[in-house]
CSV table of C-alpha atoms in Angstrom, one decimal:
chain,number,residue,atom,x,y,z
A,254,MET,CA,2.5,-90.3,19.4
A,255,ASP,CA,-1.2,-90.7,19.4
A,256,ALA,CA,-3.1,-91.7,16.4
A,257,TYR,CA,-5.5,-89.2,14.8
A,258,SER,CA,-9.0,-89.8,15.8
A,259,PRO,CA,-12.3,-87.8,14.6
A,260,TYR,CA,-14.1,-88.9,17.6
A,261,LYS,CA,-11.3,-87.6,20.0
A,262,LYS,CA,-11.4,-84.2,18.2
A,263,LYS,CA,-15.3,-84.1,18.3
A,264,ARG,CA,-15.1,-84.8,22.3
A,265,ILE,CA,-12.4,-82.1,22.9
A,266,GLY,CA,-14.6,-79.6,20.9
A,267,TRP,CA,-17.7,-80.7,22.8
A,268,LEU,CA,-15.9,-80.5,26.2
A,269,ALA,CA,-14.6,-77.1,25.1
A,270,GLY,CA,-18.1,-75.9,24.5
A,271,ILE,CA,-19.1,-77.0,27.8
A,272,ALA,CA,-16.3,-75.1,29.5
A,273,LEU,CA,-17.2,-72.0,27.6
A,274,THR,CA,-21.0,-72.2,28.5
A,275,THR,CA,-19.9,-72.9,32.1
A,276,VAL,CA,-17.6,-69.8,32.1
A,277,SER,CA,-20.4,-67.7,30.4
A,278,LEU,CA,-22.8,-68.6,32.9
A,279,ILE,CA,-20.4,-67.9,35.9
A,280,SER,CA,-19.7,-64.5,34.1
A,281,HIS,CA,-23.1,-63.6,33.8
A,282,ALA,CA,-24.0,-64.3,37.3
A,283,ALA,CA,-21.2,-62.4,38.5
A,284,ASP,CA,-22.0,-59.4,36.3
A,285,GLN,CA,-25.5,-59.2,38.0
A,286,PRO,CA,-25.7,-56.6,40.8
A,287,PRO,CA,-26.5,-58.6,44.0
A,288,VAL,CA,-30.1,-58.4,45.5
A,289,ARG,CA,-29.9,-56.3,48.4
A,290,ILE,CA,-31.9,-58.2,51.2
A,291,GLY,CA,-32.5,-55.9,54.3
A,292,TRP,CA,-33.0,-57.9,57.7
A,293,VAL,CA,-33.2,-57.3,61.5
A,294,ASN,CA,-31.3,-59.8,63.9
A,295,TRP,CA,-34.7,-61.5,64.8
A,296,SER,CA,-34.5,-65.2,65.1
A,297,ASP,CA,-37.4,-66.0,62.5
A,298,THR,CA,-35.9,-63.3,60.1
A,299,GLU,CA,-32.6,-64.9,60.2
A,300,ILE,CA,-33.9,-68.1,59.1
A,301,THR,CA,-35.9,-66.7,56.4
A,302,VAL,CA,-33.4,-64.4,54.8
A,303,LYS,CA,-30.6,-67.2,54.7
A,304,LEU,CA,-33.2,-69.5,53.2
A,305,ALA,CA,-34.1,-67.3,50.4
A,306,ASN,CA,-30.3,-66.5,50.1
A,307,LEU,CA,-29.7,-70.3,49.4
A,308,VAL,CA,-32.4,-70.5,47.0
A,309,LEU,CA,-31.4,-67.5,44.9
A,310,GLU,CA,-27.8,-68.3,44.7
A,311,ASP,CA,-28.2,-71.8,43.9
A,312,GLN,CA,-31.5,-72.0,41.5
A,313,LEU,CA,-31.0,-68.4,40.0
A,314,LYS,CA,-27.5,-68.0,40.3
A,315,GLN,CA,-28.4,-64.6,41.6
A,316,PRO,CA,-25.8,-62.9,44.0
A,317,VAL,CA,-27.3,-61.7,47.4
A,318,LYS,CA,-26.1,-59.2,49.8
A,319,LEU,CA,-27.6,-59.3,53.3
A,320,VAL,CA,-27.7,-56.0,55.0
A,321,MET,CA,-28.7,-55.8,58.7
A,322,ALA,CA,-29.9,-52.8,60.3
A,323,ASP,CA,-33.1,-51.8,62.8
A,324,ILE,CA,-36.5,-51.9,60.9
A,325,GLY,CA,-36.9,-48.1,60.7
A,326,ILE,CA,-33.6,-47.4,59.0
A,327,GLN,CA,-34.4,-50.6,56.7
A,328,PHE,CA,-37.7,-48.9,55.6
A,329,GLN,CA,-36.0,-45.7,54.8
A,330,ALA,CA,-33.0,-47.3,52.9
A,331,MET,CA,-35.4,-49.2,50.9
A,332,ALA,CA,-37.8,-46.1,49.9
A,333,ASN,CA,-34.4,-44.3,48.7
A,334,GLY,CA,-33.4,-47.5,46.7
A,335,ASN,CA,-30.1,-48.3,48.9
A,336,ILE,CA,-31.6,-52.1,49.6
A,337,ASP,CA,-34.0,-53.8,47.5
A,338,LEU,CA,-36.4,-55.4,49.8
A,339,ILE,CA,-37.0,-56.9,53.3
A,340,PRO,CA,-38.9,-60.0,54.1
A,341,MET,CA,-40.1,-59.1,57.5
A,342,VAL,CA,-42.9,-56.6,57.3
A,343,TRP,CA,-45.7,-57.2,60.0
A,344,LEU,CA,-48.9,-55.9,58.6
A,345,PRO,CA,-51.5,-54.7,59.2
A,346,GLY,CA,-50.5,-53.4,62.7
A,347,THR,CA,-46.9,-53.7,63.9
A,348,HIS,CA,-45.0,-52.0,61.3
A,349,LYS,CA,-48.0,-50.1,59.8
A,350,ALA,CA,-46.5,-46.5,60.7
A,351,PHE,CA,-43.4,-47.2,58.5
A,352,TYR,CA,-45.2,-48.9,55.7
A,353,ASP,CA,-47.9,-45.9,55.6
A,354,LYS,CA,-44.9,-43.5,55.6
A,355,TYR,CA,-43.2,-45.0,52.4
A,356,LYS,CA,-45.7,-47.3,50.8
A,357,ASP,CA,-45.7,-44.9,47.6
A,358,LYS,CA,-42.1,-46.0,47.0
A,359,LEU,CA,-42.6,-49.8,47.7
A,360,GLU,CA,-43.9,-52.9,46.2
A,361,ASP,CA,-46.0,-55.7,48.3
A,362,LEU,CA,-44.5,-59.1,46.9
A,363,GLY,CA,-46.8,-61.2,49.2
A,364,VAL,CA,-47.2,-63.1,52.7
A,365,LEU,CA,-44.6,-65.6,53.9
A,366,TYR,CA,-46.2,-66.7,57.0
A,367,GLU,CA,-48.6,-65.5,60.0
A,368,GLY,CA,-47.5,-64.3,63.3
A,369,ARG,CA,-48.6,-62.6,66.6
A,370,ILE,CA,-47.3,-59.9,68.9
A,371,GLY,CA,-48.4,-59.0,72.5
A,372,MET,CA,-47.3,-59.2,76.2
A,373,ALA,CA,-46.7,-62.4,77.6
A,374,VAL,CA,-45.9,-63.8,81.0
A,375,PRO,CA,-44.3,-67.1,82.3
A,376,ASP,CA,-46.4,-69.6,84.1
A,377,ILE,CA,-45.1,-68.7,87.5
A,378,VAL,CA,-47.4,-65.7,87.2
A,379,PRO,CA,-51.0,-67.0,88.3
A,380,ALA,CA,-53.7,-66.7,85.5
A,381,SER,CA,-55.9,-66.2,88.3
A,382,GLU,CA,-53.9,-62.8,89.4
A,383,VAL,CA,-52.8,-61.9,85.7
A,384,SER,CA,-54.8,-63.0,82.5
A,385,SER,CA,-55.3,-60.0,80.6
A,386,LEU,CA,-53.6,-56.7,79.8
A,387,ALA,CA,-56.3,-55.1,82.0
A,388,ASP,CA,-55.1,-57.1,85.0
A,389,LEU,CA,-51.8,-55.4,84.7
A,390,ASN,CA,-53.6,-52.4,86.3
A,391,LYS,CA,-54.9,-54.2,89.4
A,392,PRO,CA,-53.3,-52.7,92.6
A,393,GLY,CA,-50.1,-54.2,93.6
A,394,ILE,CA,-49.8,-55.9,90.3
A,395,SER,CA,-46.8,-53.5,88.8
A,396,GLU,CA,-45.1,-53.9,91.8
A,397,LYS,CA,-44.6,-57.8,91.2
A,398,PHE,CA,-43.0,-57.2,88.0
A,399,ASP,CA,-40.9,-54.3,89.3
A,400,GLY,CA,-42.8,-52.0,87.1
A,401,LYS,CA,-40.8,-53.3,84.0
A,402,ILE,CA,-41.7,-54.4,80.4
A,403,LEU,CA,-39.0,-56.3,78.7
A,404,THR,CA,-38.7,-55.5,75.2
A,405,SER,CA,-36.0,-55.6,72.5
A,406,GLU,CA,-34.8,-52.8,70.2
A,407,VAL,CA,-35.7,-49.2,70.8
A,408,GLY,CA,-37.9,-47.8,67.9
A,409,ASN,CA,-38.9,-51.1,66.4
A,410,GLY,CA,-42.9,-51.6,65.5
A,411,GLN,CA,-43.5,-53.5,68.9
A,412,TYR,CA,-41.9,-51.1,71.0
A,413,LYS,CA,-43.9,-48.2,69.2
A,414,LEU,CA,-47.1,-49.8,70.0
A,415,THR,CA,-46.2,-50.5,73.6
A,416,GLU,CA,-45.3,-46.9,74.0
A,417,LYS,CA,-48.7,-45.8,72.5
A,418,VAL,CA,-50.5,-48.2,74.8
A,419,LEU,CA,-48.4,-46.6,77.9
A,420,ASN,CA,-48.9,-43.2,76.6
A,421,ASP,CA,-52.8,-43.7,76.3
A,422,LYS,CA,-52.5,-44.9,79.8
A,423,LYS,CA,-53.9,-48.2,79.0
A,424,ILE,CA,-51.5,-49.8,81.2
A,425,VAL,CA,-50.2,-47.7,84.1
A,426,GLY,CA,-47.1,-48.1,86.5
A,427,TYR,CA,-44.7,-49.6,84.0
A,428,LYS,CA,-41.7,-48.6,81.8
A,429,MET,CA,-40.0,-50.4,78.9
A,430,VAL,CA,-36.6,-51.9,79.4
A,431,ALA,CA,-35.2,-52.2,75.8
A,432,SER,CA,-32.0,-53.9,74.9
A,433,SER,CA,-31.8,-56.6,72.1
A,434,GLU,CA,-33.8,-60.1,71.6
A,435,SER,CA,-30.9,-62.0,73.3
A,436,GLY,CA,-30.6,-59.3,76.1
A,437,MET,CA,-34.5,-59.4,76.8
A,438,LEU,CA,-34.7,-63.1,76.9
A,439,SER,CA,-31.3,-63.5,78.9
A,440,GLU,CA,-33.1,-61.2,81.4
A,441,LEU,CA,-36.3,-63.2,81.4
A,442,ASP,CA,-34.1,-66.4,81.9
A,443,ARG,CA,-32.5,-64.9,85.0
A,444,ASN,CA,-35.7,-63.9,86.5
A,445,LEU,CA,-37.3,-67.4,86.0
A,446,LYS,CA,-34.2,-68.7,87.7
A,447,ARG,CA,-34.8,-66.6,90.8
A,448,GLY,CA,-38.6,-67.0,90.7
A,449,LYS,CA,-39.3,-63.3,89.6
A,450,TRP,CA,-42.1,-62.5,87.6
A,451,SER,CA,-41.5,-60.7,84.1
A,452,LEU,CA,-43.4,-59.1,81.7
A,453,VAL,CA,-42.2,-59.6,78.2
A,454,ASN,CA,-42.9,-57.9,74.6
A,455,ALA,CA,-43.4,-61.3,72.8
A,456,TRP,CA,-43.8,-62.4,69.3
A,457,SER,CA,-44.4,-65.5,67.6
A,458,PRO,CA,-43.4,-67.8,65.6
A,459,HIS,CA,-40.4,-67.7,68.1
A,460,TRP,CA,-38.0,-70.5,69.9
A,461,MET,CA,-38.9,-68.6,73.2
A,462,PHE,CA,-42.3,-70.2,73.3
A,463,ALA,CA,-40.7,-73.7,73.1
A,464,LYS,CA,-37.9,-73.0,75.6
A,465,TYR,CA,-39.9,-71.0,78.2
A,466,PRO,CA,-43.3,-71.5,79.8
A,467,LEU,CA,-44.8,-68.5,78.5
A,468,ARG,CA,-48.6,-67.4,77.6
A,469,TYR,CA,-49.8,-64.3,75.9
A,470,LEU,CA,-52.1,-61.9,78.1
A,471,ASP,CA,-55.5,-61.6,76.6
A,472,ASP,CA,-56.0,-58.5,74.5
A,473,PRO,CA,-59.5,-57.9,74.2
A,474,GLU,CA,-59.5,-54.2,72.7
A,475,HIS,CA,-56.8,-55.3,70.4
A,476,LEU,CA,-54.2,-53.0,71.6
A,477,PHE,CA,-51.4,-55.0,69.9
A,478,GLY,CA,-53.6,-55.9,67.0
A,479,GLY,CA,-54.9,-59.5,65.9
A,480,THR,CA,-53.2,-61.9,63.6
A,481,GLU,CA,-50.2,-60.2,61.7
A,482,GLN,CA,-49.1,-61.4,58.2
A,483,ILE,CA,-45.3,-61.1,57.5
A,484,HIS,CA,-44.9,-59.6,54.0
A,485,VAL,CA,-42.1,-59.7,51.7
A,486,VAL,CA,-41.8,-55.6,50.8
A,487,ALA,CA,-39.5,-54.4,47.9
A,488,ARG,CA,-38.6,-51.2,46.4
A,489,LYS,CA,-40.6,-49.7,43.8
A,490,GLY,CA,-39.4,-51.1,40.3
A,491,PHE,CA,-37.6,-54.0,41.8
A,492,SER,CA,-40.1,-56.6,40.0
A,493,GLU,CA,-39.1,-54.8,36.6
A,494,GLN,CA,-35.5,-55.4,37.2
A,495,TYR,CA,-35.4,-58.7,38.9
A,496,PRO,CA,-38.6,-60.5,37.6
A,497,LYS,CA,-37.5,-63.7,38.4
A,498,VAL,CA,-36.4,-62.9,41.8
A,499,ALA,CA,-39.7,-61.3,42.4
A,500,GLN,CA,-41.7,-64.0,41.3
A,501,PHE,CA,-39.8,-66.4,43.7
A,502,PHE,CA,-40.9,-64.1,46.8
A,503,THR,CA,-44.3,-64.0,45.5
A,504,HIS,CA,-44.6,-67.6,46.0
A,505,PHE,CA,-41.9,-68.0,49.0
A,506,SER,CA,-43.7,-69.5,52.0
A,507,ILE,CA,-42.5,-71.5,55.1
A,508,PRO,CA,-45.1,-73.3,57.2
A,509,GLN,CA,-44.9,-71.9,60.7
A,510,ALA,CA,-44.2,-75.4,62.4
A,511,ASP,CA,-41.2,-75.7,60.1
A,512,LEU,CA,-39.8,-72.3,61.0
A,513,GLN,CA,-40.2,-72.7,64.5
A,514,SER,CA,-38.4,-75.9,64.5
A,515,MET,CA,-35.6,-74.7,62.5
A,516,MET,CA,-35.3,-71.8,65.1
A,517,SER,CA,-35.3,-74.2,67.8
A,518,GLU,CA,-32.6,-76.5,66.0
A,519,ALA,CA,-30.4,-73.6,65.3
A,520,ARG,CA,-29.9,-73.1,69.0
A,521,GLU,CA,-28.6,-76.5,69.7
A,522,GLN,CA,-25.4,-77.2,70.6
A,523,GLY,CA,-23.2,-77.7,67.7
A,524,SER,CA,-25.7,-76.3,65.1
A,525,SER,CA,-26.1,-73.0,63.5
A,526,PRO,CA,-28.9,-71.0,61.6
A,527,GLU,CA,-26.5,-71.8,58.4
A,528,LYS,CA,-26.5,-75.6,59.1
A,529,VAL,CA,-30.3,-75.8,59.8
A,530,VAL,CA,-31.3,-73.9,56.8
A,531,ALA,CA,-28.9,-75.7,54.5
A,532,ALA,CA,-30.4,-79.1,55.8
A,533,TYR,CA,-34.0,-78.1,55.4
A,534,TYR,CA,-33.3,-76.5,51.8
A,535,ALA,CA,-31.7,-79.8,50.9
A,536,ALA,CA,-34.8,-81.6,52.1
A,537,ASN,CA,-37.4,-79.6,50.3
A,538,LYS,CA,-35.3,-78.3,47.0
A,539,GLN,CA,-38.0,-79.4,44.8
A,540,ARG,CA,-40.4,-77.3,46.7
A,541,PHE,CA,-38.3,-74.4,46.5
A,542,ALA,CA,-37.8,-75.0,42.7
A,543,ALA,CA,-41.7,-74.9,42.0
A,544,MET,CA,-41.7,-71.4,44.0
A,545,VAL,CA,-38.7,-70.1,41.5
A,546,GLU,CA,-41.0,-71.1,38.8
A,547,GLY,CA,-44.2,-69.6,40.1
A,548,ASN,CA,-45.9,-73.1,40.5
A,549,LYS,CA,-47.9,-72.4,43.5
A,550,THR,CA,-49.7,-75.5,44.0
A,551,ALA,CA,-46.3,-77.4,43.8
A,552,ALA,CA,-44.7,-75.0,46.2
A,553,ILE,CA,-47.2,-75.6,49.0
A,554,ALA,CA,-47.3,-79.3,48.6
A,555,PRO,CA,-45.7,-81.2,51.6
């Protein structure tokens, strides 16, 4: 039989208190409705949402549900309150039509990073022949591209901009061949191996510019806009319901060099977006903690 000890009794009570507190915290987290983050299967977006997911679940104990769909569906679902936010709204140009349609039902939480969209060609296309969008209208040039513009999903922002460019006859003799991001780049890869010219609806940041020798065509008329900013946009009322989550997203940012590096690493054999994001988060945990706390200066420090 163990001898009576007041210290042992205190220790048991202390441990029981910790256990109850832990159970309470877990129960509280489980009781919170998940934040529903909409995303499109684009390489930069996948890294962004999975990194945000890690931060929210680890530092705020906030459950998260990732919902993948086309961008137009995402905007409609957000305006209807069926998802909470999307961290991939390209403004002022690419997603302007979607944003303008629903903006009265949305909140803009801030900018994640900068990007660009436009038409790009591989370096087997001589710059002396094609260096700008206007050059695509030179006699005999469209035939060298088989009259094709390789693009990703039908109906996304860049598709609609390209459709307008074609309808306005800024570029003639071409039609879009839409598939998915991976399908578009697989076609580019096949063409390169056969020495064929390709015209691609490209965007950056993206690993395609690290893997393939691509260059943007000059766009002096800004048919595809200039520099774009990628925003986090939420449904109206989100900040009031989830103030700490909104505060995090207001300060959430990813250096473009880091984002492109993660995108490239995620494609290496034996790797994955989940592995790359976990490693990056572990190495930058203090910086993300500053974002959660709303400390902008610490959040952007290297």
